Amino acid sequence: MYSVPQFEEYRSDPLHALENLLNAQAAEAAKVRTETEWKEFRDRWLGRKNGIVTQLNQLWLKAAPPHYKPTVGENLNAIKPQIERLVEETLNRIQGGASTARLAAERVDVTLPGIRRPLGAEHPVIKTMNEMVGVFRNLGYSVEEGPEIETDYYNFEALNFPPNHPARDTQDTLFIAGQESKPQRDRLLLRTHTSPVQIRSMEKMKPPLRVVCPGKVHRNDAPDATHSPIFHQVEGLAVDTNITFCDLKGTLDHAMKALFGSSVKTRFYPSFFPFTEPSADVQISCIFCGGTGTRDGAPCRNCKASGWIELLGCGMVDPNVYGFVDYDPAKVSGFAFGMGVERIAILKYGVDDIQLFFNGDVRFLEQFA
Ligand SMILES: [Zn+2]
């Protein structure tokens, strides 16, 4: 390492002393490889407090006798720009090297093929739900949605569920905890069906009304091949003057043919729902055996050899329900229906376990893409 000699040495052989100094700086500059090293190098030579240039002023210029000072000053003024230039050149050298290396590392070969990102696809349940909604949209129904967390009033009371109806049982319904202080009708629960949306729609709109309500519902069911605590429903409601059971039959017969093919037959069986009167279960002719009950010479397992598959519930809206939404039951009538989306997806795609829809196994889901 170079250190600035005392003035005596400079005075004895000024040219030699200056040459030594510049050679020493050049040798140090040649060793600089990184930016950190360069900063040390720069501070060592140009540092304001203790750099070598500052030392030259102290040790040579100030120490020189007055008559010799101009000569020393001239020499130092000539040498300073040289020192500064070498510091600058050294920086350029290492930065040039670094940027060349960086350019090489960041080189992009634009002729390489791009990275293909796999495209997502609709989940089979959503796909089926959209298909079902589409059938009714084509009939002029509008789509309505409502909250998944409902009040007891919308989920049960306004739908004409008597207070002790078994569907209110905690076995079926998932109630939100800690609401004992609220009156029963305000207590929150996870909706067990999409029917509350029908009430909300009738509150919003005056008849005539045709809505279809798709959505997610929750029940306290243990998961197995045919049950899931979460599933989806599509419900429909039509209210107008002179709506009859024939309209209901015609609408659902059309919907089933649109979903399962024009050869499918429907039949209606008496049933019970609190919010419809009369109520019916709808069966379709078995799509696996064509309604014959036998397949490949053996009894059809899908319809238990009956030739029919039960698919959905429906009925004429109970006049009591109109009382909750300020419709006049003497003037209007209507029908409602509801179907499980998973149930229809299972039939359409021949899936044997409802859990497959919710396990998130991409190998299963890919088949529907
Ligand atoms: Zn069958």
CSV table of C-alpha atoms and ligand atoms in Angstrom, one decimal:
chain,number,residue,atom,x,y,z
A,1,MET,CA,0.0,0.0,0.0
A,2,TYR,CA,1.2,3.4,-0.9
A,3,SER,CA,1.6,6.0,1.8
A,4,VAL,CA,2.5,9.6,1.3
A,5,PRO,CA,6.2,10.3,2.0
A,6,GLN,CA,7.3,13.2,4.0
A,7,PHE,CA,8.1,16.5,2.2
A,8,GLU,CA,11.8,16.0,2.4
A,9,GLU,CA,11.6,13.0,0.1
A,10,TYR,CA,9.5,15.0,-2.4
A,11,ARG,CA,11.9,17.8,-2.4
A,12,SER,CA,14.9,15.6,-3.0
A,13,ASP,CA,13.4,14.1,-6.2
A,14,PRO,CA,10.0,15.6,-7.1
A,15,LEU,CA,9.6,13.8,-10.4
A,16,HIS,CA,10.5,10.4,-9.0
A,17,ALA,CA,8.1,10.9,-6.0
A,18,LEU,CA,5.2,11.8,-8.4
A,19,GLU,CA,5.9,8.8,-10.6
A,20,ASN,CA,5.9,6.5,-7.6
A,21,LEU,CA,2.6,7.9,-6.5
A,22,LEU,CA,0.9,7.4,-9.9
A,23,ASN,CA,2.4,3.9,-10.3
A,24,ALA,CA,1.1,3.0,-6.8
A,25,GLN,CA,-2.4,4.2,-7.7
A,26,ALA,CA,-2.4,2.2,-11.0
A,27,ALA,CA,-1.3,-0.9,-9.2
A,28,GLU,CA,-4.2,-0.5,-6.6
A,29,ALA,CA,-6.7,0.2,-9.4
A,30,ALA,CA,-5.8,-2.9,-11.2
A,31,LYS,CA,-6.8,-5.0,-8.1
A,32,VAL,CA,-10.3,-3.5,-7.8
A,33,ARG,CA,-12.9,-6.1,-8.9
A,34,THR,CA,-16.2,-5.3,-7.1
A,35,GLU,CA,-18.1,-2.1,-6.3
A,36,THR,CA,-17.3,-2.4,-2.6
A,37,GLU,CA,-13.6,-2.6,-3.4
A,38,TRP,CA,-13.9,0.4,-5.7
A,39,LYS,CA,-15.5,2.5,-2.9
A,40,GLU,CA,-12.6,1.7,-0.6
A,41,PHE,CA,-10.2,2.6,-3.4
A,42,ARG,CA,-12.0,5.9,-4.1
A,43,ASP,CA,-12.1,6.9,-0.4
A,44,ARG,CA,-8.5,6.0,0.1
A,45,TRP,CA,-7.4,8.3,-2.7
A,46,LEU,CA,-10.1,11.0,-2.8
A,47,GLY,CA,-11.6,10.9,0.7
A,48,ARG,CA,-12.1,14.4,1.9
A,49,LYS,CA,-10.7,13.9,5.5
A,50,ASN,CA,-7.9,11.5,5.1
A,51,GLY,CA,-7.6,10.7,1.4
A,52,ILE,CA,-4.2,10.7,-0.3
A,53,VAL,CA,-4.9,13.9,-2.2
A,54,THR,CA,-5.8,15.6,1.1
A,55,GLN,CA,-2.6,14.2,2.6
A,56,LEU,CA,-0.5,15.6,-0.3
A,57,ASN,CA,-1.9,19.1,0.5
A,58,GLN,CA,-1.0,18.6,4.2
A,59,LEU,CA,2.4,16.9,3.9
A,60,TRP,CA,3.8,18.5,0.8
A,61,LEU,CA,2.1,21.8,0.0
A,62,LYS,CA,1.7,23.2,3.6
A,63,ALA,CA,5.1,21.8,4.6
A,64,ALA,CA,6.9,23.5,1.7
A,65,PRO,CA,8.9,26.7,2.4
A,66,PRO,CA,7.2,29.7,0.8
A,67,HIS,CA,9.5,30.1,-2.2
A,68,TYR,CA,9.0,26.5,-3.1
A,69,LYS,CA,5.2,26.4,-2.7
A,70,PRO,CA,4.3,27.6,-6.2
A,71,THR,CA,6.2,24.7,-7.8
A,72,VAL,CA,4.7,22.1,-5.4
A,73,GLY,CA,1.3,23.6,-6.1
A,74,GLU,CA,1.7,23.4,-9.9
A,75,ASN,CA,2.8,19.8,-9.6
A,76,LEU,CA,-0.1,18.8,-7.4
A,77,ASN,CA,-2.6,20.6,-9.6
A,78,ALA,CA,-1.3,18.6,-12.6
A,79,ILE,CA,-1.5,15.3,-10.8
A,80,LYS,CA,-4.9,15.6,-9.1
A,81,PRO,CA,-7.0,15.3,-12.3
A,82,GLN,CA,-5.0,12.2,-13.2
A,83,ILE,CA,-5.8,10.6,-9.8
A,84,GLU,CA,-9.5,11.4,-10.2
A,85,ARG,CA,-9.6,10.1,-13.8
A,86,LEU,CA,-8.2,6.8,-12.8
A,87,VAL,CA,-10.8,6.4,-10.0
A,88,GLU,CA,-13.5,7.1,-12.5
A,89,GLU,CA,-12.1,4.8,-15.2
A,90,THR,CA,-11.8,2.0,-12.6
A,91,LEU,CA,-15.5,2.3,-11.8
A,92,ASN,CA,-16.4,2.2,-15.5
A,93,ARG,CA,-14.3,-0.9,-15.9
A,94,ILE,CA,-16.0,-2.9,-13.1
A,95,GLN,CA,-19.5,-1.7,-14.0
A,96,GLY,CA,-19.0,-2.6,-17.6
A,97,GLY,CA,-17.9,-6.1,-16.6
A,98,ALA,CA,-20.9,-6.4,-14.3
A,99,SER,CA,-23.5,-5.2,-16.9
A,100,THR,CA,-22.0,-7.5,-19.5
A,101,ALA,CA,-22.4,-10.4,-17.1
A,102,ARG,CA,-26.0,-9.3,-16.3
A,103,LEU,CA,-26.9,-9.0,-20.0
A,104,ALA,CA,-25.6,-12.5,-20.6
A,105,ALA,CA,-27.7,-13.9,-17.7
A,106,GLU,CA,-30.9,-12.1,-18.7
A,107,ARG,CA,-30.6,-13.0,-22.3
A,108,VAL,CA,-34.0,-14.1,-23.7
A,109,ASP,CA,-34.3,-16.4,-26.6
A,110,VAL,CA,-37.5,-15.2,-28.3
A,111,THR,CA,-37.5,-18.2,-30.6
A,112,LEU,CA,-38.2,-20.6,-27.7
A,113,PRO,CA,-41.8,-21.9,-27.4
A,114,GLY,CA,-43.9,-20.2,-24.7
A,115,ILE,CA,-45.0,-21.7,-21.4
A,116,ARG,CA,-48.5,-23.1,-21.8
A,117,ARG,CA,-50.6,-22.4,-18.7
A,118,PRO,CA,-53.4,-25.0,-18.3
A,119,LEU,CA,-56.8,-23.4,-18.9
A,120,GLY,CA,-59.4,-23.8,-16.1
A,121,ALA,CA,-62.8,-25.2,-16.8
A,122,GLU,CA,-66.2,-24.9,-15.2
A,123,HIS,CA,-66.8,-27.3,-12.3
A,124,PRO,CA,-69.3,-30.0,-13.3
A,125,VAL,CA,-71.7,-28.7,-10.6
A,126,ILE,CA,-71.6,-25.1,-11.8
A,127,LYS,CA,-71.8,-26.3,-15.4
A,128,THR,CA,-74.9,-28.3,-14.6
A,129,MET,CA,-76.4,-25.4,-12.6
A,130,ASN,CA,-75.8,-23.0,-15.5
A,131,GLU,CA,-77.4,-25.4,-17.9
A,132,MET,CA,-80.5,-25.7,-15.7
A,133,VAL,CA,-80.7,-22.0,-15.3
A,134,GLY,CA,-80.3,-21.6,-19.0
A,135,VAL,CA,-83.4,-23.8,-19.7
A,136,PHE,CA,-85.6,-21.4,-17.6
A,137,ARG,CA,-84.0,-18.2,-18.9
A,138,ASN,CA,-85.0,-19.4,-22.3
A,139,LEU,CA,-88.6,-19.6,-21.0
A,140,GLY,CA,-88.3,-15.9,-19.9
A,141,TYR,CA,-87.4,-16.4,-16.2
A,142,SER,CA,-85.1,-13.9,-14.6
A,143,VAL,CA,-82.3,-15.0,-12.2
A,144,GLU,CA,-82.4,-14.0,-8.6
A,145,GLU,CA,-79.9,-14.7,-5.8
A,146,GLY,CA,-80.0,-14.3,-2.0
A,147,PRO,CA,-77.8,-14.6,1.1
A,148,GLU,CA,-76.5,-18.0,2.2
A,149,ILE,CA,-76.9,-16.9,5.8
A,150,GLU,CA,-80.6,-16.4,6.4
A,151,THR,CA,-82.9,-15.5,9.2
A,152,ASP,CA,-85.3,-18.1,10.6
A,153,TYR,CA,-88.1,-15.9,9.2
A,154,TYR,CA,-87.1,-16.2,5.5
A,155,ASN,CA,-85.9,-19.8,5.7
A,156,PHE,CA,-88.9,-21.2,7.6
A,157,GLU,CA,-91.6,-18.9,8.9
A,158,ALA,CA,-92.5,-17.0,5.6
A,159,LEU,CA,-92.5,-20.3,3.8
A,160,ASN,CA,-95.3,-21.6,6.0
A,161,PHE,CA,-93.3,-24.0,8.1
A,162,PRO,CA,-95.2,-24.5,11.3
A,163,PRO,CA,-93.1,-23.9,14.5
A,164,ASN,CA,-92.6,-27.6,15.2
A,165,HIS,CA,-92.0,-28.7,11.7
A,166,PRO,CA,-89.3,-31.4,11.6
A,167,ALA,CA,-87.2,-29.4,9.0
A,168,ARG,CA,-86.5,-26.9,11.8
A,169,ASP,CA,-84.9,-29.5,13.8
A,170,THR,CA,-81.3,-29.0,14.6
A,171,GLN,CA,-80.6,-32.3,13.0
A,172,ASP,CA,-81.2,-30.7,9.6
A,173,THR,CA,-80.3,-27.0,10.1
A,174,LEU,CA,-77.0,-25.4,10.9
A,175,PHE,CA,-77.8,-22.5,13.2
A,176,ILE,CA,-75.4,-19.7,14.0
A,177,ALA,CA,-74.3,-19.9,17.6
A,178,GLY,CA,-74.9,-17.4,20.4
A,179,GLN,CA,-78.2,-15.9,19.3
A,180,GLU,CA,-80.4,-17.0,22.2
A,181,SER,CA,-81.2,-13.4,23.1
A,182,LYS,CA,-82.8,-12.7,19.7
A,183,PRO,CA,-86.5,-13.5,18.9
A,184,GLN,CA,-86.7,-16.8,17.0
A,185,ARG,CA,-87.6,-15.2,13.6
A,186,ASP,CA,-84.4,-13.0,13.7
A,187,ARG,CA,-82.0,-15.8,14.5
A,188,LEU,CA,-79.5,-16.6,11.8
A,189,LEU,CA,-78.9,-19.9,10.1
A,190,LEU,CA,-77.3,-21.4,7.0
A,191,ARG,CA,-80.1,-21.6,4.5
A,192,THR,CA,-81.3,-25.1,4.0
A,193,HIS,CA,-82.9,-24.4,0.6
A,194,THR,CA,-83.0,-21.6,-1.9
A,195,SER,CA,-86.7,-21.0,-1.2
A,196,PRO,CA,-86.0,-17.8,0.9
A,197,VAL,CA,-85.0,-16.2,-2.4
A,198,GLN,CA,-88.5,-16.7,-3.6
A,199,ILE,CA,-89.9,-14.8,-0.6
A,200,ARG,CA,-87.3,-12.0,-1.1
A,201,SER,CA,-88.2,-11.8,-4.8
A,202,MET,CA,-91.9,-11.5,-4.1
A,203,GLU,CA,-91.2,-8.8,-1.6
A,204,LYS,CA,-89.2,-6.9,-4.2
A,205,MET,CA,-91.5,-7.4,-7.2
A,206,LYS,CA,-95.2,-7.4,-7.9
A,207,PRO,CA,-96.8,-10.2,-10.0
A,208,PRO,CA,-96.5,-11.3,-12.8
A,209,LEU,CA,-93.3,-12.9,-11.6
A,210,ARG,CA,-91.1,-15.6,-13.1
A,211,VAL,CA,-87.8,-16.2,-11.3
A,212,VAL,CA,-85.2,-18.9,-11.1
A,213,CYS,CA,-83.0,-19.0,-8.0
A,214,PRO,CA,-79.7,-21.0,-8.2
A,215,GLY,CA,-77.5,-21.3,-5.1
A,216,LYS,CA,-75.6,-23.1,-2.4
A,217,VAL,CA,-77.4,-24.6,0.6
A,218,HIS,CA,-76.3,-26.3,3.8
A,219,ARG,CA,-77.7,-29.1,5.9
A,220,ASN,CA,-76.4,-30.9,8.9
A,221,ASP,CA,-75.9,-34.2,7.0
A,222,ALA,CA,-73.0,-36.5,7.4
A,223,PRO,CA,-71.2,-36.9,4.1
A,224,ASP,CA,-71.6,-40.2,2.3
A,225,ALA,CA,-72.1,-41.3,-1.3
A,226,THR,CA,-75.5,-39.6,-1.6
A,227,HIS,CA,-75.3,-36.9,1.1
A,228,SER,CA,-73.2,-33.8,1.5
A,229,PRO,CA,-73.5,-30.9,4.1
A,230,ILE,CA,-73.2,-28.5,1.2
A,231,PHE,CA,-75.1,-28.9,-2.1
A,232,HIS,CA,-76.7,-26.7,-4.7
A,233,GLN,CA,-80.3,-26.1,-5.7
A,234,VAL,CA,-82.1,-24.4,-8.5
A,235,GLU,CA,-85.6,-23.3,-7.6
A,236,GLY,CA,-88.2,-21.6,-9.7
A,237,LEU,CA,-91.3,-19.6,-9.1
A,238,ALA,CA,-94.0,-18.3,-11.4
A,239,VAL,CA,-96.8,-16.1,-10.1
A,240,ASP,CA,-99.5,-14.6,-12.4
A,241,THR,CA,-103.2,-14.6,-12.8
A,242,ASN,CA,-104.7,-18.0,-13.8
A,243,ILE,CA,-101.6,-20.1,-13.4
A,244,THR,CA,-102.7,-23.7,-13.0
A,245,PHE,CA,-101.1,-27.1,-12.3
A,246,CYS,CA,-101.1,-27.7,-16.1
A,247,ASP,CA,-98.6,-24.8,-16.5
A,248,LEU,CA,-96.4,-26.4,-13.9
A,249,LYS,CA,-96.6,-29.8,-15.6
A,250,GLY,CA,-95.9,-28.4,-19.0
A,251,THR,CA,-93.0,-26.3,-17.7
A,252,LEU,CA,-91.2,-29.1,-15.9
A,253,ASP,CA,-91.9,-31.6,-18.7
A,254,HIS,CA,-90.2,-29.2,-21.1
A,255,ALA,CA,-87.3,-28.6,-18.7
A,256,MET,CA,-86.6,-32.3,-18.2
A,257,LYS,CA,-86.7,-32.9,-21.9
A,258,ALA,CA,-84.3,-30.0,-22.4
A,259,LEU,CA,-81.9,-31.4,-19.8
A,260,PHE,CA,-82.1,-35.2,-20.5
A,261,GLY,CA,-83.3,-35.5,-24.1
A,262,SER,CA,-86.6,-35.3,-25.8
A,263,SER,CA,-87.5,-39.0,-25.3
A,264,VAL,CA,-87.7,-38.5,-21.5
A,265,LYS,CA,-91.1,-38.9,-19.9
A,266,THR,CA,-92.3,-37.3,-16.7
A,267,ARG,CA,-94.9,-38.2,-14.1
A,268,PHE,CA,-96.1,-36.5,-11.0
A,269,TYR,CA,-96.7,-38.1,-7.6
A,270,PRO,CA,-98.5,-36.5,-4.7
A,271,SER,CA,-96.1,-35.2,-2.0
A,272,PHE,CA,-96.0,-32.7,0.8
A,273,PHE,CA,-94.1,-29.4,1.2
A,274,PRO,CA,-95.2,-26.7,3.7
A,275,PHE,CA,-95.1,-23.9,1.1
A,276,THR,CA,-97.0,-25.6,-1.7
A,277,GLU,CA,-100.5,-27.1,-1.9
A,278,PRO,CA,-101.0,-29.4,-3.7
A,279,SER,CA,-97.4,-30.7,-3.8
A,280,ALA,CA,-95.9,-33.3,-6.1
A,281,ASP,CA,-92.7,-35.2,-6.6
A,282,VAL,CA,-91.6,-35.4,-10.2
A,283,GLN,CA,-90.1,-38.6,-11.7
A,284,ILE,CA,-88.5,-39.0,-15.1
A,285,SER,CA,-88.4,-42.2,-17.1
A,286,CYS,CA,-85.0,-43.9,-16.3
A,287,ILE,CA,-82.4,-42.5,-18.7
A,288,PHE,CA,-80.2,-45.6,-18.2
A,289,CYS,CA,-82.7,-48.3,-19.3
A,290,GLY,CA,-85.1,-46.1,-21.3
A,291,GLY,CA,-87.8,-46.6,-18.7
A,292,THR,CA,-88.0,-50.4,-19.3
A,293,GLY,CA,-86.5,-51.3,-15.9
A,294,THR,CA,-84.1,-53.8,-17.4
A,295,ARG,CA,-80.6,-53.2,-18.9
A,296,ASP,CA,-78.6,-55.9,-20.7
A,297,GLY,CA,-81.0,-58.5,-19.6
A,298,ALA,CA,-80.6,-57.7,-15.9
A,299,PRO,CA,-82.7,-55.4,-13.6
A,300,CYS,CA,-81.6,-51.8,-14.0
A,301,ARG,CA,-79.8,-50.7,-10.8
A,302,ASN,CA,-80.2,-47.0,-11.4
A,303,CYS,CA,-84.0,-47.1,-11.1
A,304,LYS,CA,-84.2,-50.2,-9.0
A,305,ALA,CA,-85.9,-51.9,-12.0
A,306,SER,CA,-88.9,-49.5,-11.7
A,307,GLY,CA,-88.2,-47.6,-14.9
A,308,TRP,CA,-88.5,-44.2,-13.1
A,309,ILE,CA,-86.1,-41.9,-11.2
A,310,GLU,CA,-87.4,-39.4,-8.7
A,311,LEU,CA,-85.9,-36.0,-9.4
A,312,LEU,CA,-87.5,-33.0,-7.9
A,313,GLY,CA,-90.3,-31.5,-5.8
A,314,CYS,CA,-92.9,-28.9,-6.9
A,315,GLY,CA,-96.4,-27.7,-6.3
A,316,MET,CA,-98.8,-24.8,-6.4
A,317,VAL,CA,-97.8,-22.0,-4.1
A,318,ASP,CA,-99.8,-22.2,-0.8
A,319,PRO,CA,-102.1,-19.2,-0.5
A,320,ASN,CA,-100.8,-18.7,3.1
A,321,VAL,CA,-97.4,-17.7,1.6
A,322,TYR,CA,-98.9,-14.8,-0.3
A,323,GLY,CA,-100.0,-13.4,3.0
A,324,PHE,CA,-96.4,-12.9,4.0
A,325,VAL,CA,-95.5,-10.9,0.9
A,326,ASP,CA,-98.6,-8.9,0.5
A,327,TYR,CA,-99.9,-10.6,-2.7
A,328,ASP,CA,-103.7,-11.1,-3.0
A,329,PRO,CA,-104.3,-14.9,-3.1
A,330,ALA,CA,-107.8,-14.2,-4.6
A,331,LYS,CA,-106.2,-12.6,-7.6
A,332,VAL,CA,-103.0,-14.5,-8.3
A,333,SER,CA,-101.8,-18.1,-8.3
A,334,GLY,CA,-98.5,-19.7,-9.0
A,335,PHE,CA,-96.2,-22.7,-8.9
A,336,ALA,CA,-92.8,-23.4,-7.4
A,337,PHE,CA,-90.3,-26.1,-8.0
A,338,GLY,CA,-86.9,-27.0,-6.7
A,339,MET,CA,-84.2,-29.4,-7.8
A,340,GLY,CA,-80.8,-30.6,-6.5
A,341,VAL,CA,-78.0,-29.7,-8.9
A,342,GLU,CA,-75.7,-32.5,-7.7
A,343,ARG,CA,-78.5,-35.0,-8.2
A,344,ILE,CA,-78.9,-34.0,-11.8
A,345,ALA,CA,-75.2,-33.8,-12.4
A,346,ILE,CA,-74.8,-37.4,-11.0
A,347,LEU,CA,-77.4,-38.6,-13.5
A,348,LYS,CA,-76.1,-36.7,-16.5
A,349,TYR,CA,-72.5,-37.7,-16.0
A,350,GLY,CA,-73.0,-41.1,-14.4
A,351,VAL,CA,-71.1,-40.2,-11.2
A,352,ASP,CA,-71.6,-42.7,-8.4
A,353,ASP,CA,-70.4,-40.6,-5.4
A,354,ILE,CA,-71.5,-37.1,-4.6
A,355,GLN,CA,-68.2,-36.5,-2.6
A,356,LEU,CA,-66.3,-36.6,-5.8
A,357,PHE,CA,-67.7,-33.2,-6.7
A,358,PHE,CA,-66.2,-31.6,-3.5
A,359,ASN,CA,-62.9,-33.5,-3.1
A,360,GLY,CA,-61.1,-31.2,-5.5
A,361,ASP,CA,-59.4,-34.1,-7.3
A,362,VAL,CA,-58.2,-32.6,-10.6
A,363,ARG,CA,-58.1,-36.0,-12.2
A,364,PHE,CA,-61.9,-36.3,-11.7
A,365,LEU,CA,-62.6,-32.7,-12.6
A,366,GLU,CA,-60.5,-32.8,-15.8
A,367,GLN,CA,-62.9,-35.2,-17.4
A,368,PHE,CA,-65.6,-32.5,-17.6
A,369,ALA,CA,-63.3,-29.8,-19.1
B,1,ZN,ZN,-83.4,-47.8,-15.2
